[in-house]
Short mmCIF file of C-alpha atoms and ligand atoms in Angstrom, two decimals:
data_model
loop_
_atom_site.label_atom_id
_atom_site.label_comp_id
_atom_site.label_asym_id
_atom_site.label_seq_id
_atom_site.Cartn_x
_atom_site.Cartn_y
_atom_site.Cartn_z
CA UNK P 1 -14.38 29.39 -2.00
CA UNK P 2 -15.11 26.21 -0.03
CA UNK P 3 -12.72 25.21 2.76
CA UNK P 4 -11.62 22.15 0.75
CA UNK P 5 -10.89 24.28 -2.36
CA UNK P 6 -8.91 26.75 -0.27
CA UNK P 7 -6.68 24.03 1.16
CA UNK P 8 -6.22 22.31 -2.20
CA UNK P 9 -5.25 25.69 -3.65
CA UNK P 10 -2.67 26.22 -0.92
CA UNK P 11 -1.19 22.79 -1.51
CA UNK P 12 -0.94 23.42 -5.25
CA UNK P 13 0.89 26.70 -4.69
CA UNK P 14 3.15 25.36 -1.96
CA UNK P 15 4.06 22.03 -3.57
CA UNK P 16 3.64 22.51 -7.34
CA UNK P 17 6.23 19.85 -8.09
CA UNK P 18 4.63 17.15 -5.85
CA UNK P 19 2.17 15.71 -8.36
CA UNK P 20 1.53 12.40 -6.61
CA UNK P 21 1.07 14.06 -3.23
CA UNK P 22 -1.35 16.63 -4.69
CA UNK P 23 -3.31 13.84 -6.40
CA UNK P 24 -3.71 11.88 -3.16
CA UNK P 25 -4.76 14.98 -1.18
CA UNK P 26 -7.28 16.00 -3.89
CA UNK P 27 -8.86 12.55 -3.90
CA UNK P 28 -9.27 12.50 -0.15
CA UNK P 29 -10.36 16.10 0.49
CA UNK P 30 -12.82 16.34 -2.40
CA UNK P 31 -14.56 13.17 -1.31
CA UNK P 32 -14.70 14.46 2.28
CA UNK P 33 -16.66 17.55 1.21
CA UNK P 34 -19.95 16.39 2.78
CA UNK P 35 -18.29 15.86 6.16
CA UNK P 36 -16.30 19.11 5.97
CA UNK P 37 -19.36 21.12 5.03
CA UNK P 38 -21.36 19.63 7.89
CA UNK P 39 -18.63 20.63 10.39
CA UNK P 40 -17.16 23.64 8.61
CA UNK P 41 -17.04 26.13 11.48
CA UNK P 42 -15.40 23.73 13.91
CA UNK P 43 -12.91 22.37 11.37
CA UNK P 44 -11.90 25.83 10.19
CA UNK P 45 -11.38 27.00 13.78
CA UNK P 46 -9.24 23.92 14.48
CA UNK P 47 -7.44 24.26 11.08
CA UNK P 48 -8.07 20.53 10.73
CA UNK P 49 -7.36 20.33 7.00
CA UNK P 50 -4.22 22.50 7.09
CA UNK P 51 -2.91 20.31 9.92
CA UNK P 52 -3.75 16.97 8.37
CA UNK P 53 -2.08 17.68 4.99
CA UNK P 54 1.22 18.76 6.56
CA UNK P 55 3.52 15.95 7.82
CA UNK P 56 4.45 16.24 11.49
CA UNK P 57 8.05 15.58 10.50
CA UNK P 58 9.96 14.69 7.32
CA UNK P 59 13.46 13.40 7.36
CA UNK P 60 15.77 13.26 4.33
CA UNK P 61 19.26 11.88 4.49
CA UNK P 62 22.30 10.77 2.53
CA UNK P 63 22.82 7.03 2.15
CA UNK P 64 26.41 6.28 1.01
CA UNK P 65 27.42 2.65 0.31
CA UNK P 66 30.10 0.76 -1.62
CA UNK P 67 29.16 -1.31 -4.69
CA UNK P 68 30.82 -4.58 -5.78
CA UNK P 69 33.35 -2.65 -7.89
CA UNK P 70 34.55 -0.74 -4.83
CA UNK P 71 32.80 2.41 -6.09
CA UNK P 72 31.02 4.64 -3.58
CA UNK P 73 27.34 5.18 -4.43
CA UNK P 74 25.05 7.77 -2.85
CA UNK P 75 21.28 7.53 -2.54
CA UNK P 76 18.68 9.65 -0.77
CA UNK P 77 16.76 8.23 2.21
CA UNK P 78 13.34 9.45 3.39
CA UNK P 79 11.06 8.94 6.35
CA UNK P 80 7.90 11.04 6.53
CA UNK P 81 6.22 10.87 9.91
CA UNK P 82 2.83 12.12 8.86
CA UNK P 83 0.43 11.77 11.76
CA UNK P 84 0.56 10.01 15.12
CA UNK P 85 -2.83 11.04 16.52
CA UNK P 86 -4.00 7.44 16.96
CA UNK P 87 -0.75 5.52 17.42
CA UNK P 88 2.96 5.35 16.57
CA UNK P 89 3.81 6.21 12.96
CA UNK P 90 3.44 3.04 10.87
CA UNK P 91 4.03 2.37 7.20
CA UNK P 92 6.36 0.78 4.73
CA UNK P 93 9.68 1.62 3.13
CA UNK P 94 9.88 1.72 -0.66
CA UNK P 95 13.17 1.14 -2.47
CA UNK P 96 12.77 2.09 -6.11
CA UNK P 97 14.65 4.39 -8.51
CA UNK P 98 11.70 6.82 -8.93
CA UNK P 99 11.19 7.41 -5.19
CA UNK P 100 10.85 11.13 -4.40
CA UNK P 101 9.52 13.22 -1.54
CA UNK P 102 6.23 13.53 -3.44
CA UNK P 103 5.81 9.76 -3.67
CA UNK P 104 6.69 9.21 0.00
CA UNK P 105 4.31 12.01 1.06
CA UNK P 106 1.43 10.59 -1.00
CA UNK P 107 1.99 7.18 0.51
CA UNK P 108 2.28 8.59 4.04
CA UNK P 109 -0.88 10.63 3.63
CA UNK P 110 -2.88 7.60 2.40
CA UNK P 111 -1.44 5.57 5.25
CA UNK P 112 -3.04 7.83 7.89
CA UNK P 113 -6.56 6.92 6.76
CA UNK P 114 -5.74 3.30 5.90
CA UNK P 115 -4.30 2.69 9.34
CA UNK P 116 -7.31 4.36 10.96
CA UNK P 117 -9.64 2.04 9.00
CA UNK P 118 -7.95 -1.06 10.39
CA UNK P 119 -9.31 -0.14 13.86
CA UNK P 120 -5.85 -0.71 15.32
CA UNK P 121 -3.71 1.90 17.13
CA UNK P 122 -1.34 2.94 14.37
CA UNK P 123 -0.53 6.38 12.95
CA UNK P 124 0.62 7.17 9.41
CA UNK P 125 4.16 7.27 8.04
CA UNK P 126 6.17 6.13 5.03
CA UNK P 127 9.75 6.12 3.90
CA UNK P 128 12.20 4.73 1.40
CA UNK P 129 14.96 5.56 -0.99
CA UNK P 130 15.73 6.01 -4.67
CA UNK P 131 17.81 2.81 -4.40
CA UNK P 132 16.56 -0.14 -6.46
CA UNK P 133 17.58 -3.62 -5.19
CA UNK P 134 16.85 -5.09 -8.63
CA UNK P 135 20.01 -6.39 -10.22
CA UNK P 136 22.12 -5.73 -7.10
CA UNK P 137 24.07 -8.48 -5.32
CA UNK P 138 23.03 -9.56 -1.81
CA UNK P 139 26.16 -7.91 -0.48
CA UNK P 140 25.25 -4.60 -2.14
CA UNK P 141 21.72 -4.78 -0.79
CA UNK P 142 23.10 -5.45 2.70
CA UNK P 143 25.55 -2.57 2.43
CA UNK P 144 22.78 -0.22 1.36
CA UNK P 145 20.38 -1.43 4.10
CA UNK P 146 23.00 -1.06 6.80
CA UNK P 147 23.86 2.44 5.69
CA UNK P 148 20.15 3.39 5.45
CA UNK P 149 19.51 2.15 8.98
CA UNK P 150 22.64 3.90 10.31
CA UNK P 151 20.69 7.15 9.94
CA UNK P 152 17.10 5.89 10.22
CA UNK P 153 17.60 4.21 13.61
CA UNK P 154 17.65 7.52 15.48
CA UNK P 155 14.17 8.42 14.26
CA UNK P 156 12.27 5.17 14.87
CA UNK P 157 11.41 2.80 17.76
CA UNK P 158 8.83 0.19 18.72
CA UNK P 159 6.60 2.90 20.31
CA UNK P 160 7.72 5.74 18.03
CA UNK P 161 7.69 4.71 14.39
CA UNK P 162 7.60 1.17 13.01
CA UNK P 163 8.59 0.80 9.32
CA UNK P 164 7.88 -2.30 7.17
CA UNK P 165 8.17 -3.33 3.53
CA UNK P 166 6.72 -1.91 0.33
CA UNK P 167 7.95 -2.03 -3.28
CA UNK P 168 11.53 -3.32 -3.34
CA UNK P 169 11.55 -4.09 0.38
CA UNK P 170 10.81 -7.68 1.39
CA UNK P 171 12.08 -10.15 3.99
CA UNK P 172 15.72 -9.86 2.87
CA UNK P 173 15.89 -6.08 3.21
CA UNK P 174 13.94 -6.07 6.51
CA UNK P 175 16.38 -8.67 7.90
CA UNK P 176 19.47 -6.59 7.01
CA UNK P 177 17.87 -3.43 8.45
CA UNK P 178 16.75 -5.20 11.62
CA UNK P 179 20.26 -6.58 12.18
CA UNK P 180 21.77 -3.09 11.87
CA UNK P 181 19.16 -1.52 14.20
CA UNK P 182 19.87 -4.16 16.84
CA UNK P 183 23.59 -3.70 16.50
CA UNK P 184 23.47 0.08 16.86
CA UNK P 185 20.88 0.29 19.63
CA UNK P 186 21.59 -2.89 21.55
CA UNK P 187 17.83 -3.44 21.76
CA UNK P 188 15.77 -6.36 20.53
CA UNK P 189 12.40 -4.82 19.92
CA UNK P 190 9.60 -4.82 17.37
CA UNK P 191 10.92 -1.78 15.51
CA UNK P 192 10.20 -3.23 12.08
CA UNK P 193 7.44 -5.52 10.86
CA UNK P 194 7.59 -8.10 8.11
CA UNK P 195 10.45 -9.74 10.01
CA UNK P 196 11.46 -13.37 9.43
CA UNK P 197 9.59 -15.96 11.51
CA UNK P 198 12.76 -16.93 13.40
CA UNK P 199 13.22 -13.40 14.81
CA UNK P 200 9.85 -12.00 15.72
CA UNK P 201 7.93 -12.02 12.48
CA UNK P 202 4.25 -12.91 12.35
CA UNK P 203 2.74 -15.79 10.44
CA UNK P 204 0.47 -14.51 7.60
CA UNK P 205 2.32 -11.15 7.28
CA UNK P 206 3.86 -12.31 3.97
CA UNK P 207 0.44 -13.21 2.59
CA UNK P 208 -1.53 -10.51 4.36
CA UNK P 209 -1.92 -7.75 1.78
CA UNK P 210 -2.89 -10.12 -1.03
CA UNK P 211 -5.11 -12.31 1.16
CA UNK P 212 -6.70 -9.26 2.75
CA UNK P 213 -7.42 -7.78 -0.68
CA UNK P 214 -9.40 -10.90 -1.57
CA UNK P 215 -11.22 -11.03 1.76
CA UNK P 216 -12.26 -7.42 1.15
CA UNK P 217 -13.22 -8.05 -2.50
CA UNK P 218 -15.23 -11.11 -1.56
CA UNK P 219 -17.14 -9.12 1.07
CA UNK P 220 -17.76 -6.25 -1.35
CA UNK P 221 -19.11 -8.69 -3.98
CA UNK P 222 -21.26 -10.59 -1.48
CA UNK P 223 -22.76 -7.43 -0.13
CA UNK P 224 -23.84 -6.73 -3.72
CA UNK P 225 -25.28 -10.19 -4.30
CA UNK P 226 -22.26 -11.57 -6.14
CA UNK P 227 -19.20 -13.71 -5.34
CA UNK P 228 -15.82 -14.77 -6.66
CA UNK P 229 -16.63 -18.35 -7.66
CA UNK P 230 -15.94 -18.98 -11.34
CA UNK P 231 -14.91 -15.35 -11.95
CA UNK P 232 -12.03 -14.40 -14.24
CA UNK P 233 -9.57 -12.08 -12.49
CA UNK P 234 -6.93 -9.81 -14.04
CA UNK P 235 -4.07 -8.89 -11.71
CA UNK P 236 -1.12 -6.59 -12.40
CA UNK P 237 2.24 -6.78 -10.64
CA UNK P 238 4.15 -9.94 -9.75
CA UNK P 239 5.46 -9.00 -6.34
CA UNK P 240 4.35 -9.65 -2.80
CA UNK P 241 0.83 -8.31 -3.16
CA UNK P 242 0.11 -9.76 -6.60
CA UNK P 243 1.41 -13.23 -5.74
CA UNK P 244 -0.70 -13.67 -2.60
CA UNK P 245 -3.75 -12.05 -4.23
CA UNK P 246 -3.44 -14.70 -6.95
CA UNK P 247 -3.12 -17.44 -4.34
CA UNK P 248 -6.23 -16.41 -2.39
CA UNK P 249 -8.32 -15.62 -5.48
CA UNK P 250 -7.61 -19.16 -6.72
CA UNK P 251 -8.47 -20.63 -3.32
CA UNK P 252 -11.79 -18.78 -3.42
CA UNK P 253 -12.68 -20.36 -6.75
CA UNK P 254 -11.70 -17.63 -9.21
CA UNK P 255 -9.31 -17.96 -12.15
CA UNK P 256 -6.46 -15.44 -12.37
CA UNK P 257 -5.30 -15.01 -15.97
CA UNK P 258 -2.76 -12.17 -15.92
CA UNK P 259 0.25 -10.81 -14.00
CA UNK P 260 2.87 -8.18 -14.92
CA UNK P 261 6.20 -6.70 -13.97
CA UNK P 262 7.89 -3.51 -15.12
CA UNK P 263 9.17 -5.14 -18.32
CA UNK P 264 6.05 -6.97 -19.53
CA UNK P 265 2.97 -8.99 -18.76
CA UNK P 266 1.62 -12.51 -19.12
CA UNK P 267 -1.74 -13.87 -20.19
CA UNK P 268 -2.42 -17.46 -19.24
CA UNK P 269 -5.92 -18.40 -20.31
CA UNK P 270 -5.75 -21.63 -18.33
CA UNK P 271 -5.04 -19.79 -15.09
CA UNK P 272 -1.73 -18.61 -13.65
CA UNK P 273 0.65 -21.31 -12.41
CA UNK P 274 1.60 -19.73 -9.11
CA UNK P 275 4.39 -22.17 -8.32
CA UNK P 276 6.13 -21.06 -11.49
CA UNK P 277 5.69 -17.38 -10.59
CA UNK P 278 6.95 -17.91 -7.05
CA UNK P 279 10.03 -19.67 -8.40
CA UNK P 280 10.70 -16.93 -10.94
CA UNK P 281 10.08 -14.01 -8.55
CA UNK P 282 10.77 -15.22 -5.01
CA UNK P 283 13.62 -17.64 -5.67
CA UNK P 284 15.38 -16.50 -8.86
CA UNK P 285 14.41 -12.81 -8.62
CA UNK P 286 14.06 -12.97 -12.40
CA UNK P 287 11.86 -11.41 -15.10
CA UNK P 288 8.31 -12.56 -15.82
CA UNK P 289 9.31 -13.28 -19.43
CA UNK P 290 10.60 -16.62 -18.08
CA UNK P 291 7.01 -17.71 -17.39
CA UNK P 292 6.52 -19.11 -20.89
CA UNK P 293 9.36 -21.57 -20.21
CA UNK P 294 7.10 -23.12 -17.60
CA UNK P 295 3.81 -22.63 -19.50
CA UNK P 296 4.30 -22.72 -23.27
CA UNK P 297 0.62 -21.93 -23.93
CA UNK P 298 0.81 -18.63 -22.05
CA UNK P 299 1.58 -15.41 -23.94
CA UNK P 300 4.16 -12.83 -22.84
CA UNK P 301 3.65 -9.21 -24.02
CA UNK P 302 5.83 -6.15 -23.84
CA UNK P 303 3.22 -3.81 -25.40
CA UNK P 304 -0.15 -2.85 -23.89
CA UNK P 305 -1.19 -4.00 -20.44
CA UNK P 306 -3.25 -6.53 -18.53
CA UNK P 307 -6.42 -4.41 -18.56
CA UNK P 308 -7.09 -5.28 -22.19
CA UNK P 309 -7.85 -8.89 -21.22
CA UNK P 310 -11.61 -9.42 -20.56
CA UNK P 311 -12.17 -10.04 -16.84
CA UNK P 312 -14.92 -9.92 -14.20
CA UNK P 313 -12.66 -8.56 -11.47
CA UNK P 314 -9.54 -6.35 -11.88
CA UNK P 315 -6.96 -6.10 -9.10
CA UNK P 316 -4.16 -3.57 -9.76
CA UNK P 317 -1.30 -4.68 -7.51
CA UNK P 318 1.83 -3.01 -8.95
CA UNK P 319 2.13 0.74 -8.54
CA UNK P 320 0.52 4.19 -8.62
CA UNK P 321 -1.39 5.39 -11.73
CA UNK P 322 -1.13 2.09 -13.57
CA UNK P 323 -4.86 2.00 -14.48
CA UNK P 324 -5.87 5.11 -16.45
CA UNK P 325 -9.05 6.27 -18.16
CA UNK P 326 -8.40 4.30 -21.37
CA UNK P 327 -7.87 1.15 -19.29
CA UNK P 328 -11.07 1.82 -17.33
CA UNK P 329 -12.99 2.14 -20.61
CA UNK P 330 -11.63 -1.24 -21.74
CA UNK P 331 -12.59 -2.86 -18.44
CA UNK P 332 -16.13 -1.52 -18.65
CA UNK P 333 -16.51 -2.46 -22.32
CA UNK P 334 -15.40 -6.01 -21.42
CA UNK P 335 -18.00 -6.34 -18.63
CA UNK P 336 -15.78 -5.97 -15.54
CA UNK P 337 -17.97 -5.83 -12.39
CA UNK P 338 -15.40 -4.93 -9.73
CA UNK P 339 -12.04 -3.24 -9.26
CA UNK P 340 -10.20 -3.41 -5.94
CA UNK P 341 -6.84 -1.74 -5.43
CA UNK P 342 -4.03 -3.91 -4.05
CA UNK P 343 -1.50 -1.19 -4.83
CA UNK P 344 -1.60 2.34 -3.44
CA UNK P 345 -3.41 4.79 -5.76
CA UNK P 346 -3.08 2.59 -8.86
CA UNK P 347 -6.19 4.06 -10.46
CA UNK P 348 -6.10 7.65 -11.77
CA UNK P 349 -8.81 9.99 -10.54
CA UNK P 350 -10.61 10.14 -13.91
CA UNK P 351 -10.49 6.34 -14.24
CA UNK P 352 -11.99 5.88 -10.77
CA UNK P 353 -14.80 8.29 -11.64
CA UNK P 354 -15.48 6.49 -14.93
CA UNK P 355 -15.63 3.07 -13.26
CA UNK P 356 -17.99 4.33 -10.57
CA UNK P 357 -20.22 6.09 -13.09
CA UNK P 358 -20.45 2.81 -14.98
CA UNK P 359 -21.51 0.94 -11.83
CA UNK P 360 -18.31 -1.02 -11.39
CA UNK P 361 -17.86 -1.80 -7.69
CA UNK P 362 -14.71 0.06 -6.65
CA UNK P 363 -12.67 -0.81 -3.54
CA UNK P 364 -10.07 1.94 -2.86
CA UNK P 365 -6.56 0.92 -1.84
CA UNK P 366 -6.66 2.47 1.61
CA UNK P 367 -9.36 -0.08 2.48
CA UNK P 368 -8.72 -2.96 0.12
CA UNK P 369 -4.97 -3.28 0.75
CA UNK P 370 -5.12 -2.49 4.49
CA UNK P 371 -4.61 -6.18 5.40
CA UNK P 372 -0.82 -5.79 5.17
CA UNK P 373 -0.49 -3.01 7.66
CA UNK P 374 -3.22 -4.53 9.86
CA UNK P 375 -1.19 -7.72 10.13
CA UNK P 376 1.89 -5.60 10.81
CA UNK P 377 -0.01 -4.19 13.80
CA UNK P 378 -0.75 -7.77 14.85
CA UNK P 379 2.99 -8.46 14.60
CA UNK P 380 3.58 -5.48 16.91
CA UNK P 381 1.11 -6.91 19.42
CA UNK P 382 2.82 -10.31 19.37
CA UNK P 383 6.25 -8.67 19.82
CA UNK P 384 4.95 -6.66 22.77
CA UNK P 385 3.61 -9.72 24.56
CA UNK P 386 6.63 -11.81 23.38
CA UNK P 387 4.37 -14.52 21.98
CA UNK P 388 3.60 -15.87 18.54
CA UNK P 389 0.13 -16.66 17.35
CA UNK P 390 -0.75 -19.53 15.02
CA UNK P 391 -1.40 -19.09 11.31
CA UNK P 392 -5.11 -19.79 11.82
CA UNK P 393 -5.37 -17.21 14.63
CA UNK P 394 -3.76 -14.41 12.61
CA UNK P 395 -5.62 -15.32 9.42
CA UNK P 396 -8.94 -15.27 11.28
CA UNK P 397 -8.16 -11.85 12.73
CA UNK P 398 -7.17 -10.62 9.26
CA UNK P 399 -10.47 -11.86 7.81
CA UNK P 400 -12.46 -10.16 10.57
CA UNK P 401 -10.53 -6.91 10.10
CA UNK P 402 -11.15 -6.86 6.31
CA UNK P 403 -14.86 -7.59 6.71
CA UNK P 404 -15.11 -4.86 9.35
CA UNK P 405 -13.32 -2.40 7.10
CA UNK P 406 -15.85 -3.08 4.36
CA UNK P 407 -18.73 -2.55 6.78
CA UNK P 408 -17.23 0.74 7.99
CA UNK P 409 -17.00 2.08 4.41
CA UNK P 410 -20.45 0.88 3.54
CA UNK P 411 -21.96 2.47 6.68
CA UNK P 412 -20.10 5.77 6.27
CA UNK P 413 -21.23 6.03 2.62
CA UNK P 414 -24.83 5.30 3.63
CA UNK P 415 -24.71 7.87 6.47
CA UNK P 416 -23.93 10.56 3.89
CA UNK P 417 -26.49 9.20 1.37
CA UNK P 418 -23.82 8.00 -1.03
CA UNK P 419 -24.71 4.32 -0.94
CA UNK P 420 -22.16 2.12 -2.69
CA UNK P 421 -19.51 4.85 -3.01
CA UNK P 422 -16.72 3.10 -1.14
CA UNK P 423 -14.17 5.82 -2.00
CA UNK P 424 -16.17 8.38 -0.06
CA UNK P 425 -16.94 5.77 2.63
CA UNK P 426 -13.26 4.92 3.16
CA UNK P 427 -12.17 8.53 3.35
CA UNK P 428 -14.92 9.52 5.75
CA UNK P 429 -14.51 6.53 8.06
CA UNK P 430 -10.72 6.88 8.14
CA UNK P 431 -10.78 10.65 8.62
CA UNK P 432 -13.37 10.89 11.40
CA UNK P 433 -11.37 8.87 13.90
CA UNK P 434 -8.08 10.68 13.28
CA UNK P 435 -9.66 14.12 13.46
CA UNK P 436 -11.46 13.31 16.69
CA UNK P 437 -8.12 12.22 18.23
CA UNK P 438 -6.32 15.29 16.89
CA UNK P 439 -8.88 17.67 18.30
CA UNK P 440 -9.00 15.86 21.66
CA UNK P 441 -5.23 16.12 22.03
CA UNK P 442 -5.07 19.85 21.35
CA UNK P 443 -2.38 21.59 19.39
P1 NDP Z 1 7.03 -5.72 -4.76
O1 NDP Z 1 8.29 -4.97 -4.88
O2 NDP Z 1 7.00 -7.04 -4.11
O3 NDP Z 1 6.38 -5.90 -6.20
C1 NDP Z 1 6.09 -4.82 -7.01
C2 NDP Z 1 5.61 -5.33 -8.35
O4 NDP Z 1 5.09 -4.23 -9.12
C3 NDP Z 1 6.73 -5.94 -9.17
O5 NDP Z 1 6.20 -6.93 -10.02
C4 NDP Z 1 7.25 -4.76 -9.96
O6 NDP Z 1 7.89 -5.10 -11.16
C5 NDP Z 1 5.93 -4.01 -10.25
N1 NDP Z 1 6.20 -2.59 -10.38
C6 NDP Z 1 6.71 -1.78 -9.42
N2 NDP Z 1 6.83 -0.53 -9.91
C7 NDP Z 1 6.40 -0.61 -11.18
C8 NDP Z 1 6.27 0.37 -12.18
N3 NDP Z 1 6.66 1.67 -11.96
N4 NDP Z 1 5.77 0.00 -13.38
C9 NDP Z 1 5.38 -1.31 -13.58
N5 NDP Z 1 5.48 -2.27 -12.67
C10 NDP Z 1 5.98 -1.90 -11.48
O7 NDP Z 1 6.00 -4.71 -4.08
P2 NDP Z 1 4.61 -5.03 -3.35
O8 NDP Z 1 3.92 -6.16 -4.01
O9 NDP Z 1 4.87 -5.09 -1.90
O10 NDP Z 1 3.81 -3.68 -3.61
C11 NDP Z 1 2.94 -3.51 -4.75
C12 NDP Z 1 1.98 -2.40 -4.45
O11 NDP Z 1 1.21 -2.72 -3.28
C13 NDP Z 1 2.60 -1.02 -4.15
O12 NDP Z 1 1.75 -0.01 -4.63
C14 NDP Z 1 2.62 -0.97 -2.61
O13 NDP Z 1 2.64 0.36 -2.12
C15 NDP Z 1 1.28 -1.63 -2.32
N6 NDP Z 1 1.13 -2.22 -0.98
C16 NDP Z 1 2.03 -3.10 -0.49
C17 NDP Z 1 1.84 -3.64 0.76
C18 NDP Z 1 2.72 -4.70 1.32
O14 NDP Z 1 2.43 -5.18 2.43
N7 NDP Z 1 3.79 -5.09 0.65
C19 NDP Z 1 0.71 -3.23 1.60
C20 NDP Z 1 -0.21 -2.33 0.96
C21 NDP Z 1 0.01 -1.85 -0.29
P3 NDP Z 1 9.49 -5.29 -11.21
O15 NDP Z 1 9.76 -6.63 -10.59
O16 NDP Z 1 9.82 -5.25 -12.65
O17 NDP Z 1 10.10 -4.19 -10.42
O1 2IT Z 2 1.23 0.43 1.99
C1 2IT Z 2 1.22 -0.29 3.00
O2 2IT Z 2 0.25 -0.36 3.75
C2 2IT Z 2 2.40 -1.11 3.27
N1 2IT Z 2 3.35 -1.07 2.49
C3 2IT Z 2 2.48 -1.92 4.52
C4 2IT Z 2 2.89 -1.07 5.69
C5 2IT Z 2 3.14 -1.80 6.98
O3 2IT Z 2 3.56 -1.12 7.93
O4 2IT Z 2 2.96 -3.03 7.07
#
């Protein structure tokens, strides 16, 4: 049995219930086979794979809080500190009802390689809770965030572990958590990123994941003799990543025609009106069904999904496993030329394979959506030097980082004679740096 198969087998037996985590590990390890085989003796001796698939530390805790009816509610909090070989643990917090240890471990595992690809000194971690801020009052969200931080604070620090946002965690939640951290520890430090601009946040962090996704996609297209001008783009999600992906895609001359949330999706043949979406989602925190009030010619659907709309470029920006094999077949049949993942692991393994076999350019999330965490690392730098950079400065650094990430994937794929396979390229380029650091630092 190959080393990769042995480790995958162990993971399956040890964590049979962790489907998302096993999926993420399988995707990474199988694509790393050429590198593992070329270094098999050394890697086996160092137990590199066994070490990299096991989090350094995982913390689970009770989060009690009081709702607006005076009733005590209890949620589960998580922080998985996966790997700090190249820097302090770094990665978002997800607040969503389906959050489980498996989901946090898959996200933390992906984060190791993503953070490595940015070229910045950040290790991999992720956390969150099965609490969903949707439909809760501001006071309830604050009560939850304060209780969550009352335990989390003892495990994090500006040079230890620096959480940020993810699904369900935006500026509001970060603000409440930052306030509680400061109050408990008496320290004003860059322990969270995605902070408000008035208290240490970085310009461009709000836009960074969506903008970065488009900088990456543009580079991937250009390197294949194409570009975004005049292209029709299908985007899923209507949150932080989807909104700023839509904004940048439009600025780069493409037309975005779809968005979705967990209750339905919209098709606007004339191009999404982003001001309407921002008002619905960022101001009112409402459902996307309201969009047709602003744009009567748009269509709102509750059946099917955005991937049935013909597009040149598809950008899944909502959640894991939202683009499956049937969706991939529709995209190919409709002439889609590129898919780039704004979300983490939105494309199922069989769908990814089908897209690649049908010559659709495929940008994996750990590369394509790395602009968010990269800009978080820039926020950490600004906090450390107690300075704030201009929008143009941060945006320029973000563009350079995304272009460099694409070059790293492209080079790594070429080195192993898998030209154009950016999945393999991302995994190899991300893995090599972390493993070198792990081996250098001993057990
Ligand atoms: P938000 O909470 O801002 O938005 C999430 C969007 O996706 C919402 O429209 C939400 O709909 C929808 N969604 C979430 N879960 C589901 C589901 N199970 N089924 C259908 N729709 C769903 O999150 P972000 O935009 O920050 O995150 C989106 C994705 O991008 C995630 O995969 C995240 O891990 C990834 N990501 C985020 C980064 C960041 O900087 N924020 C960085 C890198 C990756 P609804 O409103 O109905 O809940
Ligand atoms: O998945 C991700 O990279 C994020 N949610 C952003 C993490 C961060 O630390 O900014």
